[in-house]
Structures are given as structure tokens and as C-alpha cells.
Coordinates of C-alpha atoms in Angstrom, one line a residue:
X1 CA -22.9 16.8 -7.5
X2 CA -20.1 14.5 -6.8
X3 CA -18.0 12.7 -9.5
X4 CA -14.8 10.4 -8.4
X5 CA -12.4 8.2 -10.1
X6 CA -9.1 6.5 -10.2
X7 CA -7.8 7.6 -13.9
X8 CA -6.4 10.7 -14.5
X9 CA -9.9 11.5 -16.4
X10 CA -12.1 9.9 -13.8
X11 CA -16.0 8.6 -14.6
X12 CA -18.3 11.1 -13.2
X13 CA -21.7 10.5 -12.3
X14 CA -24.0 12.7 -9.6
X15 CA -25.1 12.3 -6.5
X16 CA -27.1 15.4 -5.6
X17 CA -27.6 17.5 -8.6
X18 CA -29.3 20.1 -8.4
X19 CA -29.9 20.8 -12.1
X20 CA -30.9 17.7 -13.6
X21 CA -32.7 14.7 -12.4
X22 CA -31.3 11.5 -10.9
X23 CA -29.5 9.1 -13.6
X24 CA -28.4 11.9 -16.0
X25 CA -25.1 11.9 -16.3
X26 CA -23.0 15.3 -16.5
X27 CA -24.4 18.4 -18.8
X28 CA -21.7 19.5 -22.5
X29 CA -21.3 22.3 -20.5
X30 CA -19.9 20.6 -16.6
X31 CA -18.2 17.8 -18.8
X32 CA -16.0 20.3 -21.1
X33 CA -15.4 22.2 -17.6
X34 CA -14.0 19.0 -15.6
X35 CA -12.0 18.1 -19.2
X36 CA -9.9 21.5 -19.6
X37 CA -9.4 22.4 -16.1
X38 CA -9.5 19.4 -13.4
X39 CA -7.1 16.6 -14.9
X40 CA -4.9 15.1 -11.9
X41 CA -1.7 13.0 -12.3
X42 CA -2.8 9.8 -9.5
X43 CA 0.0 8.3 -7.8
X44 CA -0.1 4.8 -6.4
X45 CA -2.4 4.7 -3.2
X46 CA -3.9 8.2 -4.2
X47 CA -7.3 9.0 -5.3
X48 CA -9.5 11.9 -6.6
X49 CA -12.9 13.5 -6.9
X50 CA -14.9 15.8 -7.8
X51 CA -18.0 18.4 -6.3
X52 CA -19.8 20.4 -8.4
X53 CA -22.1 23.5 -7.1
X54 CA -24.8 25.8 -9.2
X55 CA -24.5 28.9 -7.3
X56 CA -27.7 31.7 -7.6
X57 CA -25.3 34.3 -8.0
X58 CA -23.3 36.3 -10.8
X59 CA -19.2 34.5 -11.2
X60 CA -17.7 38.0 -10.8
X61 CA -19.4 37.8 -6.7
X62 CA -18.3 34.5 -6.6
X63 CA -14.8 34.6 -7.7
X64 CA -14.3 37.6 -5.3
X65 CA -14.8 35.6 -2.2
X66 CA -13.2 32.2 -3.7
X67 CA -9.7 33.9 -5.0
X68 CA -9.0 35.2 -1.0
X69 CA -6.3 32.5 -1.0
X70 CA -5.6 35.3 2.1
X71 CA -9.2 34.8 3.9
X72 CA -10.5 31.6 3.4
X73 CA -12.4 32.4 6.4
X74 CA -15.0 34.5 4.9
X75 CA -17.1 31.5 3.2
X76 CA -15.4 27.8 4.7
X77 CA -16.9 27.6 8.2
X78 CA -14.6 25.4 9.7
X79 CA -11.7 27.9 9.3
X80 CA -11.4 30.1 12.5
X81 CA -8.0 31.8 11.5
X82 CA -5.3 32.2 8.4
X83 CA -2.5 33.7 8.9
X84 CA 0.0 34.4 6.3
X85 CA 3.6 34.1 5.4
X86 CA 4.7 36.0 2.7
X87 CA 2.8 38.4 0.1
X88 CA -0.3 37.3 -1.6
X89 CA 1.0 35.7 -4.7
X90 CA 1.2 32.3 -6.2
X91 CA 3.6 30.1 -4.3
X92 CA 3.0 32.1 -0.8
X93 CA 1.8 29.7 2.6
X94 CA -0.9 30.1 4.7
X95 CA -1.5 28.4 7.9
X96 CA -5.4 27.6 8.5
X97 CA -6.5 27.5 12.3
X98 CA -9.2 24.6 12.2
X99 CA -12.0 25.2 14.5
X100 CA -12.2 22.8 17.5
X101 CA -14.4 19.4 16.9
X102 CA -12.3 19.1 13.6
X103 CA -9.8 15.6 13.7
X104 CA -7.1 18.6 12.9
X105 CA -6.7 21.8 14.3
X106 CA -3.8 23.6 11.7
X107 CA -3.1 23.0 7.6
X108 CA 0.0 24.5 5.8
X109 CA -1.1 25.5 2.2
X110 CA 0.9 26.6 -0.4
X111 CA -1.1 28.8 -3.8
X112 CA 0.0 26.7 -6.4
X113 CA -2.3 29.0 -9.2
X114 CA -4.4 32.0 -9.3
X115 CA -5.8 32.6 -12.7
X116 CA -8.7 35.9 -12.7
X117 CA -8.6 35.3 -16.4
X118 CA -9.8 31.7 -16.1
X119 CA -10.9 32.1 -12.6
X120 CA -9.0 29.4 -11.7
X121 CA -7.6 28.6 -7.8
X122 CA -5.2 25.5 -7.0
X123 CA -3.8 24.9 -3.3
X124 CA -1.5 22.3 -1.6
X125 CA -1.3 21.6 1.4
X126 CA 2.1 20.9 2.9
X127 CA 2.1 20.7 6.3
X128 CA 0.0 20.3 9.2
X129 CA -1.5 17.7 12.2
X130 CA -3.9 16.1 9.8
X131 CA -3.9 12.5 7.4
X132 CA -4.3 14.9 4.3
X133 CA -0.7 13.7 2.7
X134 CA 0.1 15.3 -0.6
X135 CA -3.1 16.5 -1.0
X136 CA -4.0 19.2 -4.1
X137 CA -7.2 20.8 -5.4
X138 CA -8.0 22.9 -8.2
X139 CA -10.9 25.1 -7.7
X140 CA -12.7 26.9 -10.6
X141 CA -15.4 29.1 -11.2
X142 CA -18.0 29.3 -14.6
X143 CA -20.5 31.8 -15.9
X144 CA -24.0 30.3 -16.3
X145 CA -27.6 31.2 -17.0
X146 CA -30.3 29.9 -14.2
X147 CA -34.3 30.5 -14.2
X148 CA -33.1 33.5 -16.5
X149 CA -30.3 35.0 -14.4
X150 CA -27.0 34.9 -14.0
X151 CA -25.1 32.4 -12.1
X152 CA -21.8 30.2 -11.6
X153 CA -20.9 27.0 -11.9
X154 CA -18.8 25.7 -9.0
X155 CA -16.2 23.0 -9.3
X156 CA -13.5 21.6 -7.0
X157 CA -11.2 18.8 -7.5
X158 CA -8.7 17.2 -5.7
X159 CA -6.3 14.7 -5.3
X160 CA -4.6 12.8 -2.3
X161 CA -2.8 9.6 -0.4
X162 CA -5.4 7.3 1.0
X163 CA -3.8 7.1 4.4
X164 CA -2.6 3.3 5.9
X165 CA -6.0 1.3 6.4
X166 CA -8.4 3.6 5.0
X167 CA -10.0 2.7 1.3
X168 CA -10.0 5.3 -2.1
X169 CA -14.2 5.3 -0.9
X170 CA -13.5 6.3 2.8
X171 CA -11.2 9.0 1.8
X172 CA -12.8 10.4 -0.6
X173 CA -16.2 10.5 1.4
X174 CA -14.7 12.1 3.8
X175 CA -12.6 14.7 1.9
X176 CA -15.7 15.5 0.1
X177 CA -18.0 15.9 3.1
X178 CA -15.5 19.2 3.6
X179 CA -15.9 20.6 0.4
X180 CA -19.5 20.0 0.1
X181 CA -19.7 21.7 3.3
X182 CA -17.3 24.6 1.8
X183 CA -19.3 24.6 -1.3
X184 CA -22.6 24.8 0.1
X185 CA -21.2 27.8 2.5
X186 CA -20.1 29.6 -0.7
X187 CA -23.6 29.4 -2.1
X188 CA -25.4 30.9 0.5
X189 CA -23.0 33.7 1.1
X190 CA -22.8 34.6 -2.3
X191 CA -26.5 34.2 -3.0
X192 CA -27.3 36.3 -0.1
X193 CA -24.9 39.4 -1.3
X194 CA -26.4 38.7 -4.7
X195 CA -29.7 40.0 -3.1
X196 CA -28.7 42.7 -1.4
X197 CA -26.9 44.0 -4.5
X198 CA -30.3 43.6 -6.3
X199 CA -32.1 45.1 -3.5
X200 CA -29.2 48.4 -3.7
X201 CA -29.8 48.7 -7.1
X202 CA -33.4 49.0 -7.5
X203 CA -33.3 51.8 -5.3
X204 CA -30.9 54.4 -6.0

């Protein structure tokens, strides 16, 4: 699910959901979610968006692989390396090694926010050869219930400078592309280590 705007409360609406039919708009629950936790300040010649992801797999798996501000590695798949500068704590860098293909090939990204109360992660990137210029994303994870089990609710937000001669749609199509890809990643990984925990539990 995709949602963009240019207000700092944006209009959200879905593209792929995987919860609720085409034309329904966001569930109380995703709404609330975006409201409290993914508000961005927009600049002049700056947009945002947002992805949403229902993930098969209990928020405490999820949240253990998302807060590695250290190892983004182990769920983006177009990270090859991270190498960091200082300890792990909220205002330490990281450089990210982009795997080869990629319009970039390093990113400079600062943790702005690590909440495991509210399971909350926010980045910025501040340096790097790419077009991503004051670019900042808030990335939380919710406790749900799916077919019965439990699960998490997935969102990322972000906000940056549409570059000279690219439009708000462009850039965010193409920022979102990555995180869907991120997101999607994330799923699988943690769905997959979901089953193997149920499989090690039913029997010892």
C-alpha cells in the first residue's frame, strides 16, 4: 500500500493492499498509525510518501531485524556493505555500500531515532553520490492480528528534494520502488524465521 501527498498530513489512498479490496481507503487502525507517528514538515520543492506492509510474522521478529540501524544488510537486498562510524546509538553514521546496477554506489546516514518502546526507526541521509538531497524516513513497526495469528503492520515514510527537472510523481515513484522492494524483502525474511520458530517449537 502506497499513500503520497504534498501537506504535512498527506491524502492516502492504496495501490496494492493486501488487506482490503481496491477503492477502500485506509483501515482506523493504518490511519491512527500514519497520524501519530509519520507527520513530515515539506519544504518547498520536497515531497513525501508513504508504504505500508502486513507482514505474517509476530512485531517482536520484525522489529529485531528493522532496529539494526548497524546491519541494514540483513533484509534490504541492495545493500552489499555498512560500515560504521561511531557506537550504535541515535545520532551515529553509517555508510551503506550500494550493490552495483544501483544509479549510486555509497549513502551517509545518520540515526535520527530509535524508540523499542514505540518501535519506532528514523534515518537521514547526509551524504553520498546519489540525487537523494535532504532525504528522511521514519520507519515504524505495529502489532496485528491476521487469519488468527499474530502479525505487524509495516510503515515507512519519507520525505525529500525533488531533484532539478524531475516532478513530486517521478520522485516519489522512484523512492518508493526502493522501499517497496525493502519492505517486501522484510516480509519474506521475517515470515520465513516465523516458521521455523513455529516448526522449533512444536517439537521440543
Amino acid at each position: 500500500m502506497v499513500g503520497r501527498g504534498d501537506g504535512a498530513i498527506p491524502e492516502y489512498w492504496r495501490l496494492a493492499d493486501e488487506m482490503n479490496p481496491p477503492g477502500i481507503g485506509c483501515r482506523v487502525m493504518e490511519s491512527e498509525c500514519v497520524r501519530r507517528f509519520h507527520r513530515h514538515e515539506l519544504q518547498e520543492k520536497q515531497c513525501s510518501s508513504c508504504v505500508l506492509k502486513h507482514i505474517k510474522a509476530p512485531v517482536h521478529l520484525v522489529w529485531s531485524l528493522v532496529r539494526r540501524f548497524d546491519q541494514p544488510q540483513r533484509y534490504k537486498p541492495f545493500v552489499s556493505r555498512c560500515i560504521m562510524q561511531g557506537d550504535f546509538a541515535v545520532g551515529c553514521l553509517r555508510e551503506v555500500n550500494i550493490k552495483s546496477g544501483l544509479p549510486a554506489t555509497t549513502s551517509t546516514e545518520r540515526l535520527e531515532q530509535l524508540d523499542d518502546d514505540e518501535r519506532i526507526l528514523s534515518i537521514k541521509i547526509v551524504g553520498g553520490d546519489h540525487r537523494l538531497q535532504n532525504y528522511s524516513s521514519v520507519l515504524t513497526a505495529h502489532p496485528e492480528i491476521v487469519d488468527g495469528r499474530s502479525a505487524t503492520l509495516v510503515i515507512e515514510s519519507f520525505v525529500v528534494d525533488v531533484p532539478e527537472g524531475n516532478t513530486k510523481d517521478d520522485t516519489c515513484f522512484f523512492v518508493e520502488a526502493f522501499i517497496k522492494c525493502n519492505l517486501k524483502s522484510l516480509a519474506v525474511i521475517s515470515e520465513r524465521l516465523a516458521a521455523q520458530d513455529s516448526v522449533g517449537r512444536s517439537t521440543t
